[in-house]
Amino acid sequence: MKATVVNIVGGALLLAHGIAASGVDTTSFGSPSPPSKPHGKWVSKKWQGTNYACKCFPGDSCWPSTRDWQTFNNTVGGTLHVNTPPAAACYNTFTGPLGNINAYNAAQCANITTNFPDEQFQIDLPTAGLWSYFTNDTCRPTTNPSGSCTLGYYPVLYITAKTVGHIQAGINFARDNNLRLVVRNTGHDFLGRSVGWGALVINTHSFQDISLSNTWEGAGAYSGPTITVGAGVQAINALKRLHSVNPPRIMVTGECATVGIAGGLPQGGGHGPWTNREGFLADTALEFKVVTADGELRTANEKTNSDLFWALRGGGPASFAVIVSATYKTFDDLASTGINLEINPSHTTNSTLLWEAITIFHGYSTHFVDNGLYVYYEVLGPLLRVHPIVGIGKTTAQLQAIVKPLFDDLNALGVRYDTNTKTYTTFYDLYLDLFEPETAGQSALTGGWTIAKQDALSNHTAIIEAFKTIIASGGIMVGHMWNAGHGLPQKEWSKSAINPRFRNVVDKLITVLPVSGSASLAEKAASQKTLTYVMDEALRTASPNGAAYVNEADPFQPNWQTAFWGTNYPALLKARQKWDPNGVFYAVSTPGTEAWEQIEYGTRLCKKL
């Protein structure tokens, strides 16, 4: 693909670039002015009556020079690349901030169109966000090659980091040149944190090392078996490795097999089917190797940098450091049983009857959790889909005895349904069979809230009315019934930064509001208002003792500090001010970002003055 020279920002800067298979032709990349710019410059902007100091972006006088980029590319071993959107090959021309590219390639376009919904395909791309809303959907797969393809909110450049030194160099370069920095492992994120307008990305997905140990001899009282994983390791690969030992082992992971387990997942908390037994993934963490905002490689555990260790365990993704590797507790895998339940239009088209069934089902949330079960379910339109109800360590008879009251009530209601029960030698086998793969490439806003146990018991009618409000607003609900304090000793709760309210919930809901990829700014604003102040507000009102999970919730909700972290927020803010005082790292609505905003319609990252 051949680049043409383009004039950016009213003649302030001419940029050109060429793209080859090896990456960046740095001889023509960056500012043409030879001297390096002074480090630490800010760009002054005024937006909607407020003054801001902004990070440096293409077209700004403080954007690094050609010489700077050349030096940096040498430092990272030639792993610096110019970014293009995944679907650029479907268009005649890709119009990017560094030039116009003749992009069309029929074979590549066919490949991306076929695989765009596939999570693993998108994960293996260097800068893709699995859910496309926060890329601005400006370059989706198309059959019209004459259409417009721009970079949207995808990053400008990325490093395929292969060593700790590459991560350190990327952090140092972004910090010293005041660039927006994005850290991406799998892109497995609902809130757009893996992408960012004008950003430099450090991609850590190549860190794939996995090692097991029978004994932990590091900090803390624990002395049992462990797993240590590199930043790029996904849940399924860690579980495969643990399953291969005799007897098989297991760890806490998300319900989705493709999620990375050593980055944003533990920094957000990390819930999954084992949460009811062992807490969050963050609760099982023993040690992290990280690179902090000053570019230093550090160890964080209960004894060394203990405040950083505490903050990394659920205190917010992309907030305190870049995780290079993580060590977790592992557990004996157990025989497990799963039950699926579905009520769909083939069973009834009577919406009143369906909602009565949903009310009955959700009325057992406390019963399920108190009996150690994990339940994953979806409510969308005229459908209740429970896939699956999981009894870890339970026989078929034991699980069926726990859920029998639910089925008795559904039978008494007279509603038809499909159901099946399976028992497996290990939870790992259940995980592979009953948990279904998710899809990528969707354009939607994501919110969510948890249902506190006390509210489920005293205010269940209002909770169901909130569910109805979500569906009536065009939304979808994905529920996860667990309690992160059920199987975890209370003395362990305060050792992580996770909101204490998660120790007394019975259901964590994700709310999803689909948004057209071609939606206007006004339509997007209206959708955000619906999510925040209609759908999620109904849940917050119905369960005032609930909380929000930072990896799967609305970042623009009111009082997000309390919603995400409760009484832990002041200590997290203090840790952020210590470990990243200048805002090298950024993720929306995380500790210390109160003054930060993406102005000019979600583009420039700036700090209010």
Coordinates of C-alpha atoms in Angstrom, one line a residue:
M1 CA 0.0 0.0 0.0
K2 CA 1.4 3.4 -1.0
A3 CA 0.9 6.5 1.1
T4 CA 0.4 10.0 -0.1
V5 CA 1.5 13.2 1.7
V6 CA -1.4 14.9 3.5
N7 CA -1.7 18.3 5.2
I8 CA -2.9 18.0 8.8
V9 CA -4.3 20.7 10.9
G10 CA -4.5 23.6 8.5
G11 CA -1.0 23.4 7.2
A12 CA 0.6 23.2 10.7
L13 CA 2.3 19.9 9.9
L14 CA 3.0 17.7 6.9
L15 CA 3.2 14.0 7.6
A16 CA 3.9 11.1 5.3
H17 CA 4.3 7.4 5.8
G18 CA 4.9 4.2 3.9
I19 CA 3.7 0.8 5.1
A20 CA 5.5 -2.4 4.3
A21 CA 5.2 -5.9 5.6
S22 CA 7.9 -5.3 8.1
G23 CA 6.1 -2.3 9.7
V24 CA 7.0 1.4 9.6
D25 CA 9.2 3.1 7.1
T26 CA 10.5 5.6 9.7
T27 CA 12.5 7.6 7.2
S28 CA 9.3 9.5 6.4
F29 CA 7.4 9.2 9.6
G30 CA 6.8 12.0 12.0
S31 CA 7.5 15.7 12.0
P32 CA 9.9 16.9 9.4
S33 CA 11.7 19.2 11.8
P34 CA 14.9 17.5 12.8
P35 CA 15.4 18.6 16.4
S36 CA 13.6 16.8 19.2
K37 CA 10.8 18.7 20.9
P38 CA 11.1 19.5 24.6
H39 CA 9.6 16.8 26.7
G40 CA 6.5 17.2 28.8
K41 CA 4.7 19.8 26.6
W42 CA 0.9 20.2 26.8
V43 CA -1.4 21.5 24.2
S44 CA -3.8 24.2 25.3
K45 CA -7.4 23.8 24.2
K46 CA -10.7 25.4 24.9
W47 CA -13.8 23.3 24.6
Q48 CA -17.3 24.3 25.3
G49 CA -16.2 27.1 27.5
T50 CA -13.6 25.1 29.6
N51 CA -9.9 25.4 29.3
Y52 CA -7.8 22.2 29.0
A53 CA -4.3 21.0 28.9
C54 CA -4.1 18.1 26.3
K55 CA -1.8 15.4 25.5
C56 CA 0.1 15.6 22.2
F57 CA -1.5 14.2 19.0
P58 CA -0.7 14.1 15.3
G59 CA -0.6 17.7 14.0
D60 CA 0.5 19.2 17.3
S61 CA 3.8 20.9 17.5
C62 CA 4.8 18.7 20.3
W63 CA 4.1 15.5 18.4
P64 CA 7.5 13.6 18.2
S65 CA 9.8 14.3 15.3
T66 CA 11.0 11.9 12.7
R67 CA 14.3 11.5 14.6
D68 CA 12.4 10.8 17.8
W69 CA 10.3 8.1 16.1
Q70 CA 13.4 6.6 14.4
T71 CA 15.2 6.4 17.7
F72 CA 12.2 4.9 19.5
N73 CA 11.7 2.3 16.8
N74 CA 15.3 1.2 17.2
T75 CA 14.8 1.0 21.0
V76 CA 11.9 -1.4 20.6
G77 CA 13.6 -3.5 18.0
G78 CA 11.7 -2.4 15.0
T79 CA 8.3 -3.4 16.6
L80 CA 6.7 0.0 16.0
H81 CA 3.9 0.0 13.4
V82 CA 1.4 2.4 11.9
N83 CA -2.1 1.3 12.6
T84 CA -4.9 0.7 10.1
P85 CA -8.5 -0.4 11.0
P86 CA -9.1 -4.2 10.5
A87 CA -11.6 -3.6 7.7
A88 CA -9.5 -1.1 5.7
A89 CA -8.9 -3.7 3.0
C90 CA -12.6 -3.5 2.1
Y91 CA -12.2 0.2 1.0
N92 CA -10.4 1.7 -2.0
T93 CA -8.9 4.4 0.2
F94 CA -8.0 4.5 3.9
T95 CA -7.8 8.1 5.0
G96 CA -5.7 8.2 8.1
P97 CA -4.0 10.9 10.1
L98 CA -0.7 10.1 8.5
G99 CA -1.8 9.9 4.9
N100 CA -4.1 8.3 2.3
I101 CA -3.5 4.6 1.5
N102 CA -4.7 2.6 -1.5
A103 CA -6.1 -0.1 0.7
Y104 CA -8.5 -2.4 -1.2
N105 CA -7.7 -6.1 -1.2
A106 CA -10.5 -8.4 -2.1
A107 CA -9.1 -11.5 -0.4
Q108 CA -8.2 -9.6 2.8
C109 CA -11.7 -8.0 2.8
A110 CA -13.4 -11.4 2.4
N111 CA -11.3 -12.7 5.3
I112 CA -12.1 -9.8 7.7
T113 CA -15.8 -9.9 6.7
T114 CA -16.0 -13.6 7.5
N115 CA -14.1 -13.3 10.8
F116 CA -15.1 -9.9 12.1
P117 CA -17.6 -11.5 14.6
D118 CA -15.0 -14.0 15.8
E119 CA -13.4 -13.0 19.2
Q120 CA -10.1 -14.9 18.8
F121 CA -9.6 -13.4 15.3
Q122 CA -10.0 -9.9 16.7
I123 CA -7.9 -10.7 19.7
D124 CA -5.0 -11.7 17.5
L125 CA -5.1 -8.3 15.7
P126 CA -2.8 -5.7 17.2
T127 CA -5.3 -2.9 18.1
A128 CA -8.8 -4.1 17.5
G129 CA -11.5 -3.5 20.1
L130 CA -13.7 -6.5 20.4
W131 CA -16.8 -4.3 20.7
S132 CA -16.7 -1.6 18.1
Y133 CA -18.8 1.3 19.5
F134 CA -15.8 3.1 21.0
T135 CA -13.8 2.8 17.7
N136 CA -16.5 5.2 16.3
D137 CA -17.4 2.5 13.8
T138 CA -15.9 4.5 11.0
C139 CA -14.4 1.6 9.1
R140 CA -16.6 -1.6 9.3
P141 CA -16.6 -4.4 6.7
T142 CA -18.5 -3.4 3.6
T143 CA -19.4 -4.5 0.1
N144 CA -19.1 -0.8 -1.0
P145 CA -15.3 -0.1 -1.5
S146 CA -16.0 3.5 -2.5
G147 CA -17.3 4.2 1.0
S148 CA -15.3 6.2 3.6
C149 CA -12.8 4.5 5.9
T150 CA -11.0 6.6 8.5
L151 CA -9.1 5.7 11.6
G152 CA -11.9 6.8 13.9
Y153 CA -10.9 6.3 17.5
Y154 CA -8.5 3.5 16.7
P155 CA -4.9 4.2 17.9
V156 CA -2.4 5.8 15.5
L157 CA 0.6 3.5 16.2
Y158 CA 1.4 0.4 18.2
I159 CA 4.3 -1.6 19.6
T160 CA 4.2 -5.4 19.4
A161 CA 6.0 -5.7 22.7
K162 CA 8.1 -8.9 23.0
T163 CA 10.3 -8.0 26.0
V164 CA 10.0 -6.1 29.2
G165 CA 12.3 -3.6 27.7
H166 CA 9.9 -2.9 24.9
I167 CA 7.1 -2.2 27.5
Q168 CA 9.5 0.1 29.5
A169 CA 10.5 2.0 26.3
G170 CA 6.9 2.5 25.3
I171 CA 6.0 3.9 28.7
N172 CA 9.0 6.1 28.8
F173 CA 8.4 7.4 25.3
A174 CA 4.7 8.1 25.9
R175 CA 5.5 9.8 29.3
D176 CA 8.4 11.9 28.0
N177 CA 6.5 13.1 24.9
N178 CA 3.1 13.4 26.7
L179 CA 1.4 11.0 24.3
R180 CA -1.9 9.1 25.0
L181 CA -0.9 5.6 26.0
V182 CA -3.1 2.5 25.6
V183 CA -2.2 -0.9 26.9
R184 CA -3.8 -3.8 25.0
N185 CA -3.6 -7.5 25.6
T186 CA -6.8 -9.1 24.1
G187 CA -9.0 -6.1 23.5
H188 CA -11.5 -7.9 25.6
D189 CA -13.3 -4.8 26.9
F190 CA -16.7 -3.3 26.7
L191 CA -15.8 0.3 27.5
G192 CA -13.3 1.2 24.8
R193 CA -10.2 1.1 27.0
S194 CA -8.2 -0.9 24.3
V195 CA -8.6 1.8 21.8
G196 CA -8.1 5.6 21.9
W197 CA -8.0 8.4 19.4
G198 CA -4.4 9.5 18.6
A199 CA -2.9 7.0 20.9
L200 CA 0.2 4.8 21.0
V201 CA -0.6 1.2 22.0
I202 CA 1.7 -1.2 23.8
N203 CA 0.4 -4.6 22.8
T204 CA 1.4 -7.3 25.4
H205 CA -0.3 -10.3 23.8
S206 CA 3.0 -12.0 22.9
F207 CA 3.8 -12.6 26.6
Q208 CA 2.5 -16.2 26.6
D209 CA 4.6 -17.9 29.2
I210 CA 2.9 -20.3 31.7
S211 CA 4.6 -22.0 34.6
L212 CA 3.1 -24.1 37.4
S213 CA 4.5 -24.8 40.9
N214 CA 3.4 -27.2 43.6
T215 CA 4.5 -24.8 46.3
W216 CA 4.4 -21.1 46.8
E217 CA 7.4 -19.8 48.7
G218 CA 6.8 -16.1 48.2
A219 CA 5.1 -13.5 50.3
G220 CA 2.1 -14.2 52.4
A221 CA 0.7 -17.2 54.3
Y222 CA -0.3 -19.3 51.3
S223 CA 2.0 -22.2 50.5
G224 CA 0.0 -24.2 48.0
P225 CA 0.1 -24.7 44.2
T226 CA 0.3 -21.7 41.8
I227 CA 0.2 -20.7 38.2
T228 CA 2.3 -17.8 36.8
V229 CA 1.1 -16.4 33.5
G230 CA 2.4 -13.8 31.1
A231 CA 0.4 -10.8 30.2
G232 CA -0.9 -12.3 27.0
V233 CA -2.2 -15.6 28.3
Q234 CA -5.9 -16.2 27.8
A235 CA -8.1 -18.2 30.2
I236 CA -8.5 -21.2 28.0
N237 CA -4.8 -21.7 27.6
A238 CA -4.2 -21.4 31.3
L239 CA -7.0 -23.9 32.0
K240 CA -5.7 -26.3 29.5
R241 CA -2.3 -26.3 31.1
L242 CA -3.8 -26.8 34.6
H243 CA -6.0 -29.6 33.3
S244 CA -3.0 -31.4 31.9
V245 CA -1.5 -32.1 35.3
N246 CA -2.4 -35.1 37.5
P247 CA -4.6 -34.6 39.4
P248 CA -6.1 -31.7 37.3
R249 CA -6.0 -28.2 38.8
I250 CA -8.2 -25.2 38.1
M251 CA -8.2 -21.4 38.8
V252 CA -10.6 -18.6 38.9
T253 CA -11.2 -17.2 35.4
G254 CA -14.0 -15.3 33.6
E255 CA -16.8 -17.2 32.1
C256 CA -15.5 -16.3 28.7
A257 CA -12.6 -18.6 27.6
T258 CA -10.9 -15.9 25.5
V259 CA -10.3 -13.3 28.1
G260 CA -6.8 -12.4 29.2
I261 CA -6.1 -13.2 32.8
A262 CA -3.1 -11.1 33.7
G263 CA -4.1 -7.5 32.8
G264 CA -7.5 -5.8 33.0
L265 CA -9.3 -8.8 34.4
P266 CA -7.6 -8.9 37.9
Q267 CA -7.3 -5.1 37.9
G268 CA -11.1 -4.9 37.6
G269 CA -11.6 -7.8 39.9
G270 CA -12.2 -10.8 37.6
H271 CA -15.4 -12.8 38.3
G272 CA -16.4 -16.2 37.0
P273 CA -17.9 -19.6 37.8
W274 CA -15.5 -20.1 40.7
T275 CA -16.2 -16.8 42.3
N276 CA -18.8 -18.2 44.6
R277 CA -16.2 -20.6 46.0
E278 CA -12.9 -18.6 45.9
G279 CA -13.9 -14.9 45.3
F280 CA -12.6 -12.8 42.5
L281 CA -9.5 -13.7 40.4
A282 CA -7.9 -10.7 42.2
D283 CA -8.5 -12.4 45.5
T284 CA -6.4 -15.3 44.4
A285 CA -3.4 -13.2 43.2
L286 CA -0.1 -13.7 45.0
E287 CA 2.2 -11.5 43.0
F288 CA 2.5 -9.3 40.0
K289 CA 5.5 -8.2 38.0
V290 CA 4.7 -4.8 36.6
V291 CA 6.2 -1.8 34.9
T292 CA 5.2 1.4 36.6
A293 CA 4.7 4.9 35.1
D294 CA 8.4 5.7 35.8
G295 CA 9.4 2.9 33.5
E296 CA 10.7 0.7 36.3
L297 CA 10.1 -3.1 36.5
R298 CA 8.8 -3.9 40.0
T299 CA 7.5 -6.8 42.1
A300 CA 4.2 -6.3 43.9
N301 CA 3.0 -8.7 46.6
E302 CA 2.0 -8.6 50.3
K303 CA 5.5 -7.7 51.4
T304 CA 7.0 -5.7 48.5
N305 CA 5.1 -2.6 47.3
S306 CA 2.1 -3.8 49.2
D307 CA 0.0 -0.7 48.5
L308 CA 0.5 -1.2 44.8
F309 CA -0.3 -4.9 45.1
W310 CA -3.5 -4.0 46.9
A311 CA -4.5 -1.5 44.2
L312 CA -3.8 -3.9 41.4
R313 CA -6.2 -6.4 42.9
G314 CA -9.4 -4.8 41.7
G315 CA -8.5 -1.1 41.9
G316 CA -9.1 -0.3 38.2
P317 CA -7.6 -1.3 34.9
A318 CA -4.8 0.7 33.2
S319 CA -4.5 2.8 36.4
F320 CA -1.4 1.9 38.3
A321 CA 1.0 -0.1 36.2
V322 CA 1.4 -2.5 33.2
I323 CA 1.2 -6.1 34.3
V324 CA 4.0 -8.2 32.8
S325 CA 3.1 -11.4 34.7
A326 CA 0.8 -12.6 37.5
T327 CA 0.9 -15.5 39.9
Y328 CA -2.3 -17.0 41.2
K329 CA -3.5 -19.7 43.6
T330 CA -4.8 -22.9 41.9
F331 CA -7.3 -25.4 43.3
D332 CA -8.2 -29.0 42.9
D333 CA -10.6 -29.4 40.0
L334 CA -13.9 -31.0 40.9
A335 CA -16.6 -33.1 39.3
S336 CA -19.3 -30.7 38.4
T337 CA -22.9 -30.7 37.1
G338 CA -24.7 -28.2 34.9
I339 CA -28.3 -27.5 34.0
N340 CA -29.6 -25.6 31.1
L341 CA -33.0 -23.9 31.0
E342 CA -34.7 -22.0 28.2
I343 CA -38.1 -20.4 27.7
N344 CA -38.5 -19.0 24.1
P345 CA -41.3 -18.1 21.7
S346 CA -41.7 -21.8 20.8
H347 CA -42.9 -22.3 24.4
T348 CA -45.0 -19.2 24.8
T349 CA -45.8 -15.9 23.1
N350 CA -47.6 -14.7 26.2
S351 CA -45.4 -11.9 27.6
T352 CA -47.3 -11.8 30.9
L353 CA -46.6 -15.5 31.3
L354 CA -42.9 -15.1 30.4
W355 CA -42.4 -12.3 32.9
E356 CA -44.1 -14.4 35.6
A357 CA -41.5 -17.2 34.8
I358 CA -38.6 -14.7 34.9
T359 CA -39.9 -13.4 38.3
I360 CA -40.0 -17.0 39.6
F361 CA -36.5 -17.8 38.3
H362 CA -34.9 -14.6 39.6
G363 CA -36.7 -15.1 43.0
Y364 CA -34.4 -18.0 43.6
S365 CA -31.2 -16.0 43.1
T366 CA -30.4 -15.9 46.9
H367 CA -31.3 -19.6 47.2
F368 CA -28.9 -20.5 44.3
V369 CA -26.0 -18.4 45.7
D370 CA -26.5 -19.6 49.3
N371 CA -26.3 -23.2 48.0
G372 CA -23.0 -22.5 46.2
L373 CA -24.3 -22.4 42.7
Y374 CA -23.2 -20.1 39.8
V375 CA -25.9 -19.1 37.3
Y376 CA -25.4 -17.4 33.9
Y377 CA -28.5 -16.2 32.1
E378 CA -29.8 -13.8 29.4
V379 CA -33.1 -11.9 29.1
L380 CA -33.6 -10.5 25.6
G381 CA -37.0 -9.7 24.1
P382 CA -39.3 -12.7 24.5
L383 CA -36.6 -15.0 25.9
L384 CA -35.2 -16.4 29.1
R385 CA -32.0 -18.3 28.5
V386 CA -30.2 -19.9 31.5
H387 CA -27.0 -21.5 30.1
P388 CA -25.9 -22.8 32.6
I389 CA -26.7 -23.4 36.3
V390 CA -23.5 -24.7 37.6
G391 CA -22.9 -26.9 40.7
I392 CA -19.1 -27.2 41.2
G393 CA -18.4 -30.3 43.2
K394 CA -22.0 -31.4 43.0
T395 CA -23.6 -34.6 41.7
T396 CA -26.6 -34.6 39.4
A397 CA -28.8 -35.5 42.4
Q398 CA -27.4 -32.8 44.6
L399 CA -27.9 -30.1 41.9
Q400 CA -31.3 -31.2 40.9
A401 CA -32.4 -31.2 44.5
I402 CA -31.3 -27.5 44.9
V403 CA -33.1 -26.4 41.7
K404 CA -36.2 -28.6 42.2
P405 CA -38.3 -25.8 43.8
L406 CA -37.7 -23.6 40.7
F407 CA -39.0 -26.3 38.3
D408 CA -41.9 -27.1 40.6
D409 CA -42.9 -23.4 40.5
L410 CA -42.5 -23.2 36.7
N411 CA -44.6 -26.4 36.3
A412 CA -47.3 -25.0 38.6
L413 CA -47.3 -21.8 36.5
G414 CA -48.0 -23.9 33.4
V415 CA -45.2 -22.6 31.3
R416 CA -43.3 -24.9 28.9
Y417 CA -39.5 -24.9 28.8
D418 CA -36.5 -26.9 27.5
T419 CA -34.0 -28.2 30.0
N420 CA -31.2 -30.7 30.3
T421 CA -28.7 -31.8 32.9
K422 CA -25.1 -33.0 32.4
T423 CA -22.5 -34.2 34.9
Y424 CA -18.7 -34.0 34.2
T425 CA -15.6 -35.5 35.6
T426 CA -14.1 -32.0 36.1
F427 CA -15.3 -28.4 35.9
Y428 CA -12.9 -27.9 33.0
D429 CA -14.9 -30.4 31.0
L430 CA -18.2 -28.6 31.9
Y431 CA -16.6 -25.2 31.0
L432 CA -15.7 -26.4 27.5
D433 CA -19.1 -27.9 26.9
L434 CA -21.7 -25.6 28.5
F435 CA -20.2 -22.1 28.2
E436 CA -20.7 -20.8 24.8
P437 CA -18.3 -18.6 22.8
E438 CA -19.1 -14.9 22.6
T439 CA -19.1 -12.8 19.5
A440 CA -17.1 -9.7 18.6
G441 CA -17.7 -6.7 16.3
Q442 CA -20.9 -5.5 18.0
S443 CA -21.8 -1.9 18.3
A444 CA -23.4 -1.3 21.7
L445 CA -23.3 0.6 24.9
T446 CA -22.7 -1.4 28.1
G447 CA -23.9 -0.7 31.6
G448 CA -24.8 -2.8 34.6
W449 CA -25.4 -3.1 38.3
T450 CA -25.4 -5.7 41.0
I451 CA -28.4 -6.8 43.0
A452 CA -27.6 -6.9 46.8
K453 CA -28.9 -9.8 48.7
Q454 CA -30.9 -7.6 51.1
D455 CA -32.6 -5.9 48.1
A456 CA -33.3 -9.2 46.4
L457 CA -35.1 -10.3 49.6
S458 CA -37.0 -7.1 50.3
N459 CA -37.5 -5.4 47.0
H460 CA -37.8 -8.1 44.4
T461 CA -41.0 -6.7 42.7
A462 CA -39.1 -3.4 42.0
I463 CA -36.2 -5.4 40.6
I464 CA -38.4 -7.2 38.1
E465 CA -40.0 -3.9 37.1
A466 CA -36.4 -2.6 36.5
F467 CA -35.8 -5.6 34.3
K468 CA -39.0 -4.8 32.3
T469 CA -37.8 -1.2 31.9
I470 CA -34.5 -2.4 30.4
I471 CA -36.2 -4.6 27.9
A472 CA -38.8 -2.0 27.0
S473 CA -36.0 0.5 26.4
G474 CA -34.5 -1.8 23.7
G475 CA -31.9 -3.3 26.0
I476 CA -30.6 -6.8 26.8
M477 CA -29.6 -8.2 30.1
V478 CA -26.9 -10.7 30.9
G479 CA -26.9 -12.0 34.5
H480 CA -24.3 -13.7 36.6
M481 CA -25.5 -15.1 40.0
W482 CA -22.7 -15.3 42.5
N483 CA -21.5 -13.9 45.8
A484 CA -17.8 -12.9 46.0
G485 CA -17.8 -13.4 49.8
H486 CA -19.7 -16.7 49.9
G487 CA -16.6 -19.0 50.0
L488 CA -13.9 -16.6 50.8
P489 CA -13.0 -16.1 54.5
Q490 CA -14.0 -12.6 55.6
K491 CA -10.4 -11.9 56.8
E492 CA -9.4 -12.0 53.2
W493 CA -11.9 -9.5 51.9
S494 CA -9.9 -6.4 52.7
K495 CA -6.7 -7.7 51.1
S496 CA -7.9 -6.5 47.7
A497 CA -9.3 -3.2 46.5
I498 CA -12.6 -4.7 45.4
N499 CA -15.7 -2.8 46.5
P500 CA -16.8 -4.4 49.8
R501 CA -20.4 -4.5 48.6
F502 CA -19.5 -7.3 46.2
R503 CA -19.2 -9.6 49.2
N504 CA -23.0 -9.5 49.7
V505 CA -24.6 -9.6 46.2
V506 CA -26.6 -12.3 44.5
D507 CA -26.6 -11.2 40.9
K508 CA -24.3 -9.1 38.7
L509 CA -26.1 -7.7 35.7
I510 CA -24.7 -6.4 32.4
T511 CA -27.1 -4.2 30.5
V512 CA -26.5 -3.8 26.8
L513 CA -28.1 -1.2 24.5
P514 CA -27.3 -1.8 20.8
V515 CA -26.4 1.3 18.8
S516 CA -26.2 1.5 15.0
G517 CA -22.7 1.8 13.6
S518 CA -24.0 4.8 11.6
A519 CA -25.6 6.6 14.5
S520 CA -25.2 10.3 14.6
L521 CA -23.7 12.2 17.6
A522 CA -27.2 13.2 18.7
E523 CA -28.4 9.6 18.5
K524 CA -25.4 8.4 20.5
A525 CA -26.0 11.0 23.1
A526 CA -29.6 9.9 23.4
S527 CA -28.6 6.3 23.7
Q528 CA -26.1 7.1 26.5
K529 CA -28.9 9.0 28.3
T530 CA -31.2 6.0 28.0
L531 CA -28.6 3.6 29.3
T532 CA -27.5 5.8 32.2
Y533 CA -30.7 7.5 33.4
V534 CA -33.4 5.0 32.3
M535 CA -32.0 1.4 32.2
D536 CA -29.3 1.5 34.8
E537 CA -31.1 4.1 37.0
A538 CA -34.0 1.6 37.3
L539 CA -31.5 -1.0 38.7
R540 CA -29.8 1.5 41.0
T541 CA -33.2 2.5 42.4
A542 CA -34.4 -1.1 42.9
S543 CA -31.2 -2.2 44.5
P544 CA -29.7 0.8 46.4
N545 CA -27.3 -1.5 48.2
G546 CA -25.8 -2.8 45.0
A547 CA -22.6 -1.7 43.2
A548 CA -21.1 -1.6 39.7
Y549 CA -18.3 -3.7 38.3
V550 CA -15.8 -1.5 36.6
N551 CA -15.0 -3.9 33.7
E552 CA -18.7 -4.3 32.8
A553 CA -20.7 -1.2 33.6
D554 CA -21.5 2.3 32.5
P555 CA -18.4 4.5 33.1
F556 CA -20.6 7.6 32.8
Q557 CA -22.9 6.8 35.6
P558 CA -23.2 9.3 38.5
N559 CA -21.0 8.8 41.5
W560 CA -18.8 6.2 39.7
Q561 CA -16.2 6.4 42.4
T562 CA -18.6 5.0 45.0
A563 CA -20.4 2.7 42.6
F564 CA -17.1 1.0 41.5
W565 CA -15.1 1.0 44.8
G566 CA -17.2 2.2 47.7
T567 CA -15.2 2.9 50.8
N568 CA -12.0 1.8 49.1
Y569 CA -11.9 4.8 46.8
P570 CA -9.9 7.3 49.0
A571 CA -7.0 4.8 49.4
L572 CA -7.1 4.0 45.7
L573 CA -6.8 7.7 44.8
K574 CA -3.9 8.0 47.2
A575 CA -2.2 5.0 45.5
R576 CA -2.8 6.5 42.0
Q577 CA -1.3 9.8 43.1
K578 CA 1.8 8.0 44.3
W579 CA 2.4 5.6 41.4
D580 CA 1.2 7.6 38.5
P581 CA 1.1 11.3 39.6
N582 CA 1.2 12.7 36.0
G583 CA -1.5 10.5 34.4
V584 CA 0.7 8.4 32.1
F585 CA -2.0 5.7 32.2
Y586 CA -5.6 6.4 31.5
A587 CA -8.9 4.4 31.4
V588 CA -12.2 6.2 31.7
S589 CA -13.7 6.5 35.2
T590 CA -10.8 5.0 37.1
P591 CA -9.1 6.4 40.2
G592 CA -7.7 9.8 39.7
T593 CA -9.3 10.6 36.4
E594 CA -11.8 13.1 37.6
A595 CA -10.2 16.0 35.8
W596 CA -9.6 14.1 32.6
E597 CA -11.9 14.2 29.6
Q598 CA -12.0 13.1 26.0
I599 CA -13.0 16.4 24.4
E600 CA -14.0 17.3 20.9
Y601 CA -16.5 14.5 20.6
G602 CA -14.5 11.7 22.2
T603 CA -11.1 12.5 20.6
R604 CA -8.4 14.5 22.4
L605 CA -7.5 13.3 25.9
C606 CA -7.2 16.4 28.1
K607 CA -7.1 17.6 31.7
K608 CA -9.4 20.4 32.9
L609 CA -7.5 23.5 34.1

